[in-house]
Coordinates of N, CA and C in Angstrom, one line a residue:
X19 N -12.5 7.9 -11.5 CA -12.3 7.5 -12.9 C -12.8 6.0 -13.1
X20 N -12.6 5.6 -14.4 CA -13.0 4.2 -14.8 C -11.7 3.4 -14.9
X21 N -11.7 2.1 -14.6 CA -10.7 1.1 -14.8 C -11.3 0.1 -15.7
X22 N -10.4 -0.3 -16.6 CA -11.0 -1.4 -17.6 C -10.0 -2.7 -17.5
X23 N -10.6 -3.8 -17.5 CA -9.8 -5.1 -17.5 C -10.7 -6.3 -18.0
X24 N -9.9 -7.4 -18.3 CA -10.6 -8.7 -18.6 C -10.6 -9.6 -17.4
X25 N -11.7 -10.2 -17.2 CA -11.9 -11.1 -16.0 C -12.5 -12.4 -16.6
X26 N -12.4 -13.4 -15.7 CA -13.0 -14.8 -16.0 C -14.2 -15.0 -15.2
X27 N -15.4 -15.2 -15.8 CA -16.6 -15.3 -15.1 C -17.4 -16.6 -15.6
X28 N -18.2 -17.1 -14.7 CA -19.0 -18.4 -15.1 C -19.8 -18.2 -16.4
X29 N -20.0 -19.2 -17.0 CA -20.9 -19.3 -18.2 C -22.2 -19.2 -17.8
X30 N -23.2 -18.8 -18.6 CA -24.7 -18.8 -18.2 C -25.1 -20.2 -17.7
X31 N -24.6 -21.2 -18.3 CA -25.0 -22.6 -17.9 C -24.4 -23.0 -16.7
X32 N -23.5 -22.3 -16.0 CA -22.8 -22.5 -14.7 C -23.3 -21.7 -13.6
X33 N -24.4 -21.0 -13.8 CA -24.9 -20.1 -12.8 C -26.0 -20.8 -11.7
X34 N -26.2 -22.0 -12.0 CA -27.1 -22.7 -11.1 C -26.4 -23.6 -10.0
X35 N -26.7 -23.4 -8.8 CA -26.0 -24.4 -7.7 C -26.5 -25.8 -8.0
X36 N -25.6 -26.8 -7.7 CA -25.9 -28.1 -7.8 C -26.1 -28.8 -6.5
X37 N -25.8 -28.1 -5.4 CA -25.9 -28.5 -3.9 C -27.5 -28.8 -3.7
X38 N -27.7 -29.9 -3.0 CA -29.1 -30.2 -2.5 C -29.4 -29.6 -1.2
X39 N -28.6 -29.5 -0.3 CA -28.7 -28.9 1.1 C -29.2 -27.5 0.9
X40 N -30.2 -26.9 1.5 CA -30.8 -25.7 1.2 C -29.8 -24.6 1.7
X41 N -29.0 -24.8 2.8 CA -28.1 -23.8 3.4 C -26.9 -23.8 2.4
X42 N -26.3 -24.9 2.0 CA -25.2 -25.0 1.1 C -25.6 -24.4 -0.3
X43 N -26.8 -24.6 -0.7 CA -27.3 -24.0 -2.0 C -27.3 -22.6 -1.9
X44 N -27.7 -22.1 -0.8 CA -27.8 -20.6 -0.7 C -26.4 -20.0 -0.7
X45 N -25.4 -20.7 0.1 CA -24.1 -20.2 0.2 C -23.5 -20.2 -1.3
X46 N -23.7 -21.2 -2.0 CA -23.1 -21.2 -3.4 C -23.7 -20.1 -4.3
X47 N -25.0 -19.9 -4.1 CA -25.7 -18.9 -4.9 C -25.0 -17.5 -4.6
X48 N -24.7 -17.3 -3.3 CA -24.2 -16.0 -3.0 C -22.8 -15.9 -3.6
X49 N -22.0 -16.9 -3.8 CA -20.7 -16.8 -4.4 C -20.9 -16.6 -5.9
X50 N -21.9 -17.3 -6.5 CA -22.2 -17.0 -7.9 C -22.7 -15.7 -8.2
X51 N -23.4 -15.1 -7.3 CA -23.9 -13.8 -7.6 C -22.7 -12.6 -7.4
X52 N -21.5 -13.1 -6.9 CA -20.5 -12.2 -6.9 C -19.9 -11.8 -8.2
X53 N -20.2 -12.6 -9.2 CA -19.7 -12.4 -10.5 C -20.8 -11.5 -11.3
X54 N -20.3 -10.8 -12.3 CA -21.4 -10.1 -13.2 C -22.2 -11.0 -13.8
X55 N -23.5 -10.9 -13.7 CA -24.5 -11.8 -14.3 C -24.8 -11.5 -15.7
X56 N -23.7 -11.7 -16.6 CA -23.8 -11.4 -18.0 C -23.1 -12.6 -18.8
X57 N -23.3 -12.5 -20.0 CA -22.6 -13.6 -20.9 C -21.2 -13.0 -21.2
X58 N -20.2 -13.9 -21.2 CA -18.9 -13.4 -21.4 C -18.8 -12.8 -22.8
X59 N -18.1 -11.6 -22.9 CA -18.1 -10.9 -24.3 C -16.8 -10.9 -25.0
X60 N -15.8 -11.7 -24.5 CA -14.6 -11.8 -25.1 C -14.2 -13.3 -25.3
X61 N -15.1 -14.1 -26.0 CA -14.8 -15.4 -26.4 C -13.6 -15.6 -27.3
X62 N -13.0 -14.5 -27.9 CA -11.9 -14.6 -28.7 C -10.6 -14.7 -27.8
X63 N -10.7 -14.3 -26.6 CA -9.7 -14.5 -25.6 C -9.8 -16.0 -24.9
X64 N -10.9 -16.1 -24.3 CA -11.2 -17.3 -23.6 C -12.6 -17.5 -23.5
X65 N -13.1 -18.7 -23.3 CA -14.6 -18.9 -23.2 C -15.3 -18.1 -22.2
X66 N -14.6 -17.9 -21.0 CA -15.2 -17.2 -19.9 C -14.7 -15.7 -19.8
X67 N -14.0 -15.3 -20.7 CA -13.4 -13.9 -20.6 C -14.4 -12.8 -20.8
X68 N -14.4 -11.9 -20.0 CA -15.3 -10.7 -20.0 C -14.7 -9.4 -19.7
X69 N -14.9 -8.5 -20.6 CA -14.3 -7.1 -20.5 C -15.3 -6.2 -19.9
X70 N -14.9 -5.3 -19.1 CA -15.8 -4.4 -18.3 C -15.0 -3.2 -17.7
X71 N -15.8 -2.2 -17.5 CA -15.3 -1.1 -16.7 C -15.8 -1.1 -15.2
X72 N -15.1 -0.5 -14.4 CA -15.5 -0.3 -13.1 C -15.0 1.1 -12.5
X73 N -15.8 1.7 -11.7 CA -15.4 3.1 -11.2 C -14.5 3.0 -10.0
X74 N -13.6 4.0 -9.8 CA -12.7 4.1 -8.7 C -12.7 5.6 -8.3
X75 N -12.8 5.7 -6.9 CA -12.9 7.1 -6.4 C -11.7 7.3 -5.5
X76 N -10.8 8.3 -5.9 CA -9.7 8.8 -5.1 C -9.9 10.2 -4.5
X77 N -9.9 10.3 -3.3 CA -10.1 11.7 -2.7 C -8.8 12.0 -1.8
X78 N -8.1 13.0 -2.2 CA -6.8 13.3 -1.5 C -6.7 14.8 -1.1
X79 N -6.4 15.0 0.1 CA -6.2 16.2 0.8 C -4.8 16.4 1.2
X80 N -4.3 17.7 0.9 CA -2.8 18.0 1.2 C -2.8 19.4 1.9
X81 N -2.1 19.5 3.0 CA -1.9 20.7 3.7 C -0.4 20.8 4.1
X82 N 0.2 22.0 3.8 CA 1.6 22.1 4.1 C 1.9 23.6 4.7
X83 N 2.9 23.8 5.4 CA 3.3 25.1 5.8 C 4.8 25.1 6.2
X84 N 5.3 26.3 6.0 CA 6.8 26.5 6.3 C 6.9 27.9 7.1
X85 N 7.9 27.7 8.1 CA 8.1 29.0 8.8 C 9.7 29.1 8.8
X86 N 10.2 30.2 8.5 CA 11.7 30.5 8.5 C 11.9 31.7 9.4
X87 N 12.8 31.6 10.4 CA 13.2 32.6 11.3 C 14.6 32.9 11.3
X88 N 15.1 34.1 11.1 CA 16.5 34.6 11.3 C 16.7 34.9 12.7
X89 N 17.6 34.0 13.3 CA 17.9 34.1 14.8 C 18.9 35.3 15.0
X90 N 20.1 35.1 14.3 CA 21.0 36.1 14.3 C 21.7 36.3 12.9
X91 N 22.6 37.0 12.8 CA 23.3 37.2 11.5 C 23.9 35.9 10.9
X92 N 24.1 35.0 11.9 CA 24.8 33.7 11.5 C 23.9 32.5 11.6
X93 N 22.7 32.7 12.1 CA 21.9 31.6 12.4 C 20.5 31.8 11.7
X94 N 20.0 30.6 11.2 CA 18.7 30.7 10.6 C 18.0 29.3 10.9
X95 N 16.6 29.4 11.4 CA 15.8 28.3 11.8 C 14.7 28.1 10.9
X96 N 14.5 26.9 10.4 CA 13.3 26.7 9.5 C 12.5 25.4 10.0
X97 N 11.2 25.7 10.0 CA 10.3 24.6 10.3 C 9.3 24.3 9.4
X98 N 9.1 23.0 8.9 CA 8.3 22.7 7.7 C 7.4 21.5 8.2
X99 N 6.1 21.6 7.8 CA 5.2 20.5 8.0 C 4.2 20.1 6.8
X100 N 4.0 18.9 6.5 CA 3.1 18.6 5.5 C 2.2 17.3 5.9
X101 N 1.0 17.5 5.6 CA 0.0 16.4 5.8 C -0.7 16.0 4.5
X102 N -0.6 14.7 4.3 CA -1.4 14.2 3.1 C -2.3 13.1 3.6
X103 N -3.6 13.3 3.2 CA -4.6 12.2 3.6 C -5.3 11.7 2.3
X104 N -5.4 10.5 2.1 CA -6.0 9.9 0.9 C -7.0 8.8 1.2
X105 N -8.1 8.9 0.5 CA -9.2 7.8 0.7 C -9.5 7.2 -0.7
X106 N -9.4 5.9 -0.8 CA -9.5 5.3 -2.1 C -10.7 4.2 -1.8
X107 N -11.9 4.5 -2.6 CA -12.8 3.5 -2.8 C -12.6 2.7 -4.0
X108 N -12.0 1.5 -3.8 CA -11.4 0.7 -5.0 C -12.5 0.2 -6.0
X109 N -12.0 0.0 -7.2 CA -12.8 -0.5 -8.2 C -13.0 -2.0 -7.9
X110 N -14.3 -2.5 -8.3 CA -14.7 -3.9 -8.1 C -15.1 -4.6 -9.4
X111 N -14.4 -5.5 -10.0 CA -14.9 -6.2 -11.1 C -15.6 -7.4 -10.7
X112 N -15.4 -7.9 -9.6 CA -16.1 -9.0 -8.9 C -16.2 -8.6 -7.5
X113 N -17.2 -9.2 -6.8 CA -17.5 -8.7 -5.4 C -16.3 -8.7 -4.5
X114 N -16.0 -7.6 -3.8 CA -15.0 -7.6 -2.8 C -13.7 -7.9 -3.3
X115 N -13.4 -7.6 -4.5 CA -12.1 -8.0 -5.1 C -10.9 -7.1 -4.6
X116 N -11.1 -5.9 -4.5 CA -10.0 -4.9 -4.1 C -10.4 -4.2 -2.8
X117 N -9.5 -4.1 -1.8 CA -9.8 -3.4 -0.6 C -9.8 -1.9 -0.8
X118 N -10.6 -1.3 0.1 CA -10.6 0.2 0.2 C -9.4 0.6 1.1
X119 N -8.8 1.7 0.8 CA -7.5 2.2 1.3 C -7.7 3.5 2.0
X120 N -7.1 3.7 3.2 CA -7.1 4.9 3.9 C -5.6 5.2 4.3
X121 N -5.0 6.2 3.7 CA -3.6 6.6 3.9 C -3.6 7.9 4.5
X122 N -2.6 8.1 5.4 CA -2.3 9.4 6.1 C -0.8 9.5 6.3
X123 N -0.2 10.6 6.0 CA 1.2 10.8 6.2 C 1.5 12.1 6.7
X124 N 2.4 12.2 7.6 CA 2.9 13.4 8.3 C 4.4 13.6 8.0
X125 N 4.8 14.8 7.6 CA 6.2 15.0 7.4 C 6.6 16.3 8.2
X126 N 7.6 16.2 9.0 CA 8.1 17.4 9.9 C 9.6 17.4 9.8
X127 N 10.0 18.8 9.6 CA 11.5 19.1 9.4 C 11.8 20.2 10.2
X128 N 12.8 20.2 10.9 CA 13.3 21.3 11.6 C 14.8 21.5 11.3
X129 N 15.2 22.5 10.8 CA 16.6 22.7 10.2 C 17.1 23.9 10.8
X130 N 18.5 23.7 11.2 CA 19.2 24.9 11.7 C 20.4 25.2 10.8
X131 N 20.5 26.4 10.2 CA 21.6 26.7 9.4 C 22.5 27.7 10.1
X132 N 23.8 27.4 10.2 CA 24.8 28.2 11.1 C 26.0 28.4 10.2
X133 N 26.3 29.8 10.2 CA 27.4 30.2 9.4 C 28.7 30.2 10.4
X134 N 29.7 29.4 10.1 CA 30.9 29.3 10.8 C 31.9 30.3 10.4
X135 N 31.9 30.8 9.2 CA 32.9 31.6 8.7 C 32.5 32.1 7.4
X136 N 33.3 32.8 6.7 CA 33.0 33.4 5.5 C 32.8 32.3 4.4
X137 N 33.5 31.2 4.6 CA 33.4 30.0 3.6 C 32.9 28.8 4.1
X138 N 32.5 28.8 5.4 CA 32.0 27.6 6.0 C 30.6 27.7 6.7
X139 N 29.7 26.6 6.3 CA 28.4 26.7 6.7 C 28.2 25.2 7.4
X140 N 27.4 25.2 8.4 CA 26.9 24.0 9.1 C 25.4 23.9 9.0
X141 N 24.9 22.7 8.7 CA 23.5 22.5 8.5 C 23.1 21.3 9.3
X142 N 22.1 21.5 10.2 CA 21.6 20.4 11.1 C 20.1 20.3 11.0
X143 N 19.7 19.0 10.9 CA 18.3 18.8 10.6 C 17.8 17.5 11.3
X144 N 16.6 17.8 11.9 CA 15.8 16.7 12.6 C 14.5 16.5 11.9
X145 N 14.2 15.3 11.5 CA 13.1 15.0 10.7 C 12.2 13.9 11.3
X146 N 10.9 13.9 11.1 CA 10.0 12.9 11.5 C 9.1 12.6 10.4
X147 N 8.9 11.4 9.9 CA 8.0 10.9 9.0 C 7.0 9.8 9.5
X148 N 5.8 9.9 9.3 CA 4.9 8.9 9.8 C 3.8 8.6 8.7
X149 N 3.8 7.4 8.3 CA 2.9 6.9 7.3 C 2.0 5.8 7.8
X150 N 0.7 6.1 7.8 CA -0.3 5.1 8.2 C -1.1 4.6 7.0
X151 N -1.3 3.3 6.9 CA -2.0 2.6 5.9 C -3.0 1.7 6.5
X152 N -4.2 1.8 6.0 CA -5.3 0.9 6.3 C -6.0 0.4 5.2
X153 N -6.0 -0.9 5.0 CA -6.7 -1.6 4.0 C -7.8 -2.5 4.6
X154 N -9.0 -2.2 4.2 CA -10.2 -2.9 4.7 C -10.9 -3.5 3.6
X155 N -11.6 -4.6 3.9 CA -12.2 -5.4 2.8 C -13.4 -4.5 2.4
X156 N -13.7 -4.5 1.1 CA -14.9 -3.8 0.6 C -16.2 -4.8 0.9
X157 N -17.3 -4.1 0.8 CA -18.5 -4.9 1.0 C -18.5 -6.2 0.1
X158 N -18.8 -7.4 0.8 CA -18.7 -8.6 0.0 C -17.4 -9.4 0.2
X159 N -16.4 -8.7 0.7 CA -15.1 -9.4 0.8 C -14.8 -9.6 2.2
X160 N -15.8 -9.6 3.2 CA -15.5 -9.8 4.6 C -15.1 -11.2 4.9
X161 N -15.4 -12.2 4.0 CA -15.2 -13.7 4.4 C -13.9 -14.1 3.8
X162 N -13.1 -13.1 3.2 CA -11.7 -13.5 2.7 C -11.7 -14.0 1.3
X163 N -10.7 -14.2 0.7 CA -10.6 -14.6 -0.7 C -11.2 -16.0 -1.0
X164 N -11.9 -16.1 -2.1 CA -12.4 -17.4 -2.6 C -11.6 -17.7 -4.0
X165 N -10.8 -18.6 -4.0 CA -9.9 -18.9 -5.1 C -10.5 -20.0 -5.9
X166 N -10.8 -19.9 -7.1 CA -11.5 -20.8 -8.0 C -10.7 -21.0 -9.3
X167 N -10.2 -22.2 -9.5 CA -9.4 -22.4 -10.6 C -10.3 -22.2 -11.9
X168 N -9.7 -21.3 -12.8 CA -10.4 -21.0 -14.1 C -11.3 -19.7 -13.9
X169 N -11.4 -19.2 -12.7 CA -12.3 -18.0 -12.7 C -11.5 -16.9 -11.9
X170 N -11.9 -15.6 -12.1 CA -11.3 -14.5 -11.3 C -11.6 -14.7 -9.8
X171 N -10.5 -14.4 -9.0 CA -10.7 -14.6 -7.5 C -11.9 -13.7 -7.0
X172 N -12.8 -14.1 -6.1 CA -13.7 -13.4 -5.4 C -13.0 -13.0 -4.1
X173 N -13.4 -11.8 -3.6 CA -13.0 -11.3 -2.2 C -11.4 -10.7 -2.5
X174 N -10.9 -10.2 -1.4 CA -9.6 -9.5 -1.3 C -8.4 -10.4 -1.3
X175 N -7.3 -9.9 -1.4 CA -6.1 -10.8 -1.3 C -6.0 -11.3 0.3
X176 N -5.1 -12.3 0.4 CA -5.0 -12.9 1.8 C -4.5 -11.9 2.7
X177 N -3.8 -10.8 2.4 CA -3.1 -9.8 3.3 C -4.2 -8.8 3.8
X178 N -5.4 -8.9 3.5 CA -6.4 -7.9 4.0 C -7.1 -8.6 5.1
X179 N -7.5 -7.8 6.2 CA -7.2 -6.3 6.5 C -5.8 -6.2 6.9
X180 N -5.3 -4.9 6.7 CA -3.9 -4.4 7.0 C -4.0 -3.2 7.6
X181 N -3.4 -3.0 8.8 CA -3.3 -1.8 9.6 C -1.9 -1.6 10.0
X182 N -1.1 -0.7 9.3 CA 0.2 -0.4 9.4 C 0.6 0.9 9.7
X183 N 1.5 1.2 10.6 CA 2.0 2.5 10.9 C 3.6 2.4 10.9
X184 N 4.2 3.4 10.1 CA 5.7 3.5 10.0 C 6.2 4.7 10.4
X185 N 7.0 4.8 11.4 CA 7.5 6.1 11.9 C 9.1 6.0 11.6
X186 N 9.6 7.1 11.0 CA 11.0 7.3 10.8 C 11.5 8.6 11.3
X187 N 12.6 8.5 12.3 CA 13.2 9.6 12.8 C 14.7 9.7 12.2
X188 N 15.0 10.9 11.7 CA 16.2 11.1 11.1 C 16.9 12.4 11.5
X189 N 18.2 12.1 11.9 CA 19.0 13.3 12.4 C 20.2 13.4 11.6
X190 N 20.6 14.5 11.1 CA 21.7 14.7 10.2 C 22.4 16.0 10.4
X191 N 23.7 16.0 10.2 CA 24.4 17.3 10.1 C 25.5 17.2 9.1
X192 N 25.8 18.4 8.6 CA 26.8 18.4 7.5 C 27.5 19.8 7.6
X193 N 28.8 19.8 7.1 CA 29.5 21.1 7.1 C 30.1 21.2 5.8
X194 N 30.0 22.4 5.1 CA 30.5 22.7 3.8 C 31.4 23.9 3.9
X195 N 32.5 23.6 3.1 CA 33.6 24.6 3.1 C 33.9 24.9 1.7
X196 N 34.0 26.1 1.3 CA 34.5 26.4 -0.1 C 35.9 26.9 0.0
X197 N 36.7 26.2 -0.9 CA 38.2 26.5 -1.0 C 38.4 26.8 -2.5
X198 N 38.4 27.9 -2.9 CA 38.7 28.2 -4.2 C 37.6 27.8 -5.1
X199 N 37.9 26.9 -6.0 CA 36.9 26.3 -7.0 C 36.4 25.0 -6.4
X200 N 36.7 24.5 -5.3 CA 36.4 23.3 -4.7 C 35.5 23.5 -3.4
X201 N 34.5 22.6 -3.2 CA 33.6 22.5 -2.1 C 33.8 21.3 -1.3
X202 N 34.3 21.4 0.0 CA 34.5 20.2 0.8 C 33.3 20.0 1.7
X203 N 32.8 18.9 1.7 CA 31.5 18.5 2.4 C 31.9 17.3 3.4
X204 N 31.4 17.3 4.6 CA 31.5 16.3 5.6 C 30.2 16.2 6.4
X205 N 29.8 15.0 6.7 CA 28.4 14.9 7.4 C 28.2 13.5 7.9
X206 N 27.1 13.4 8.6 CA 26.8 12.2 9.4 C 25.3 12.1 9.6
X207 N 24.7 11.0 9.5 CA 23.2 10.9 9.7 C 22.9 9.6 10.5
X208 N 21.8 9.7 11.2 CA 21.3 8.4 11.9 C 19.9 8.4 11.6
X209 N 19.3 7.2 11.2 CA 17.9 7.0 10.9 C 17.3 5.9 11.8
X210 N 16.3 6.1 12.5 CA 15.5 5.1 13.4 C 14.2 4.9 12.8
X211 N 13.8 3.6 12.4 CA 12.7 3.3 11.8 C 11.8 2.3 12.7
X212 N 10.5 2.6 12.8 CA 9.6 1.7 13.5 C 8.6 1.3 12.6
X213 N 8.2 0.0 12.6 CA 7.1 -0.5 11.8 C 6.2 -1.3 12.7
X214 N 5.0 -1.0 12.8 CA 4.1 -1.8 13.7 C 2.7 -1.8 13.2
X215 N 1.9 -2.8 13.6 CA 0.5 -2.9 13.2 C 0.2 -4.4 13.0
X216 N -1.0 -4.4 12.4 CA -1.6 -5.9 12.1 C -1.5 -6.1 10.7
X217 N -0.8 -7.2 10.4 CA -0.5 -7.6 9.0 C -0.7 -9.0 8.9
X218 N -2.1 -9.6 8.9 CA -2.2 -11.0 8.8 C -2.0 -11.6 7.4
X219 N -1.9 -12.8 7.3 CA -2.0 -13.5 6.0 C -3.0 -14.6 6.2
X220 N -4.1 -14.4 5.6 CA -5.2 -15.4 5.8 C -6.0 -15.1 7.1
X221 N -6.0 -13.8 7.5 CA -6.7 -13.7 8.7 C -8.3 -13.7 8.5
X222 N -8.8 -13.5 7.4 CA -10.3 -13.7 7.1 C -10.7 -15.0 6.5
X223 N -9.6 -15.9 6.4 CA -9.8 -17.2 5.8 C -9.6 -17.1 4.3
X224 N -9.1 -18.4 3.8 CA -8.8 -18.5 2.3 C -9.6 -19.8 1.9
X225 N -10.5 -19.7 1.0 CA -11.4 -20.9 0.6 C -10.8 -21.1 -0.9
X226 N -10.6 -22.5 -1.1 CA -10.0 -22.8 -2.5 C -10.9 -23.9 -3.1
X227 N -11.4 -23.6 -4.4 CA -12.0 -24.6 -5.1 C -11.0 -25.1 -6.3
X228 N -10.6 -26.4 -6.4 CA -9.7 -26.8 -7.3 C -10.4 -28.0 -8.0
X229 N -9.8 -28.5 -9.2 CA -10.2 -29.7 -9.8 C -9.8 -30.9 -8.7
X230 N -10.9 -31.4 -8.2 CA -10.6 -32.4 -7.1 C -11.9 -33.3 -7.1
X231 N -11.8 -34.5 -6.3 CA -12.9 -35.4 -6.2 C -13.5 -35.9 -7.5
X232 N -12.6 -35.9 -8.6 CA -12.9 -36.3 -9.8 C -13.8 -35.3 -10.7
X233 N -13.9 -34.1 -10.2 CA -14.6 -33.0 -10.9 C -13.8 -31.8 -11.1
X234 N -14.2 -30.9 -12.0 CA -13.5 -29.7 -12.1 C -13.9 -28.7 -11.2
X235 N -13.1 -27.6 -11.1 CA -13.2 -26.6 -10.0 C -14.6 -25.9 -9.9
X236 N -15.2 -25.6 -11.2 CA -16.4 -24.8 -11.2 C -17.6 -25.8 -10.6
X237 N -17.5 -27.1 -11.1 CA -18.5 -28.0 -10.5 C -18.4 -28.1 -9.1
X238 N -17.2 -28.2 -8.5 CA -17.0 -28.3 -7.1 C -17.6 -26.9 -6.4
X239 N -17.4 -25.8 -7.1 CA -18.0 -24.6 -6.6 C -19.5 -24.7 -6.6
X240 N -20.1 -25.2 -7.6 CA -21.6 -25.2 -7.7 C -22.2 -26.3 -6.7
X241 N -21.3 -27.3 -6.3 CA -21.7 -28.3 -5.3 C -21.4 -27.9 -4.0
X242 N -20.7 -26.7 -3.8 CA -20.3 -26.3 -2.5 C -19.3 -27.2 -1.8
X243 N -18.4 -27.8 -2.5 CA -17.3 -28.7 -1.9 C -15.9 -28.1 -2.1
X244 N -15.4 -27.3 -1.3 CA -14.1 -26.7 -1.5 C -13.0 -27.7 -1.2
X245 N -11.9 -27.5 -1.9 CA -10.7 -28.5 -1.7 C -10.0 -28.1 -0.4
X246 N -10.0 -26.8 0.0 CA -9.2 -26.5 1.3 C -9.9 -25.1 1.9
X247 N -9.6 -25.1 3.0 CA -9.9 -23.8 3.8 C -8.7 -23.5 4.8
X248 N -8.2 -22.4 4.7 CA -7.0 -21.9 5.6 C -7.3 -20.6 6.2
X249 N -7.1 -20.6 7.6 CA -7.2 -19.3 8.3 C -6.1 -19.1 9.3
X250 N -5.6 -17.9 9.5 CA -4.6 -17.7 10.5 C -5.2 -17.5 11.8
X251 N -4.5 -17.9 12.8 CA -5.1 -17.9 14.2 C -4.0 -17.2 15.0
X252 N -4.3 -16.7 16.2 CA -3.3 -16.1 17.1 C -3.1 -14.6 16.7
X253 N -2.1 -14.1 17.5 CA -1.8 -12.7 17.3 C -1.0 -12.4 16.0
X254 N -1.6 -11.3 15.3 CA -0.8 -11.0 14.1 C -0.3 -9.6 14.1
X255 N 0.0 -9.2 15.4 CA 0.5 -7.8 15.5 C 2.1 -8.0 15.3
X256 N 2.7 -6.9 14.6 CA 4.1 -6.9 14.3 C 4.7 -5.6 14.8
X257 N 5.9 -5.7 15.3 CA 6.6 -4.6 15.9 C 8.0 -4.7 15.4
X258 N 8.5 -3.9 14.5 CA 10.0 -4.1 14.1 C 10.6 -2.7 14.2
X259 N 11.9 -2.6 14.6 CA 12.6 -1.6 14.8 C 14.0 -1.7 14.1
X260 N 14.5 -0.7 13.6 CA 16.0 -0.7 13.0 C 16.6 0.7 13.0
X261 N 17.9 0.6 13.2 CA 18.6 1.8 13.2 C 19.7 1.8 12.2
X262 N 19.9 2.9 11.5 CA 20.9 2.9 10.4 C 21.8 4.2 10.7
X263 N 23.1 3.9 10.7 CA 24.1 5.1 10.9 C 24.9 5.3 9.6
X264 N 24.8 6.5 9.0 CA 25.7 6.8 7.9 C 26.9 7.5 8.5
X265 N 28.0 6.9 8.4 CA 29.3 7.5 9.1 C 29.7 8.7 8.3
X266 N 30.5 9.6 9.0 CA 31.0 10.8 8.5 C 31.7 10.5 7.2
X267 N 31.6 11.5 6.3 CA 32.3 11.3 5.0 C 32.8 12.7 4.6
X268 N 33.8 12.6 3.7 CA 34.2 13.9 3.1 C 34.1 13.7 1.6
X269 N 33.6 14.8 0.9 CA 33.4 14.7 -0.5 C 33.8 16.1 -1.0
X270 N 34.6 16.0 -2.1 CA 35.2 17.1 -2.7 C 34.5 17.3 -4.0
X271 N 34.1 18.5 -4.4 CA 33.5 18.8 -5.7 C 34.1 20.1 -6.3
X272 N 34.3 20.0 -7.6 CA 34.8 21.3 -8.2 C 33.8 22.1 -8.9
X273 N 33.7 23.3 -8.6 CA 32.9 24.3 -9.1 C 33.1 24.6 -10.5
X274 N 32.2 24.6 -11.3 CA 32.4 24.8 -12.8 C 33.0 26.3 -13.1
X275 N 34.0 26.4 -13.9 CA 34.6 27.7 -14.1 C 33.7 28.5 -15.0
X276 N 33.7 29.8 -14.9 CA 32.8 30.6 -15.8 C 33.6 31.0 -17.0
X277 N 32.9 31.2 -18.1 CA 33.5 31.5 -19.3 C 34.1 32.9 -19.3

């Protein structure tokens, strides 16, 4: 589909580099070429405001299945699995602004239903969820974000690239008993969560052009004189684990009476 937005781009008079060094001049021209080479069409909003559309492609695949087996007159076993894969080629209003995304998720459930008596049923479930997320810089965004005061950011956010996997294991059991018009429920659950992967902040570098050196930010961009450059160094791998226990509880509910 198409995405519509307003962005801030250089004026036609600001499209020429001011740097004299040939290498710096070429680098500045590459940055200026990251913006649409048009005249801003929304001066009613701001002098540099420009409205435009950009395409985005989302491709999603889903597969699922369920198997239920009656073991005995009192026991039933159910197995369920679902896979979702999604590929997003993100819209780009300026070069490399949004990362492309690859998501994959797996959901597994195994449930055992056991009848303890005419009015009592036990339910036990083991579940596993895995969510994988990969955010990669689109073409033109490999050098990290370029922040220019007064213009839309070039390149992706500082958190790109991101490669994260989250695993969640859940085990739960509950017992339900019907007593007249009331249902008594008791249960407990334990959840184990793991999150690991690479999540840098500034791993590709962050270049910023601000009003500095007695000049405005766009003039500094044209001269190739950034105010700051930041880049994360060292290992950016993260590994977090947590366990949550929901203690046993008893809940009473009243069944609605029939008319």
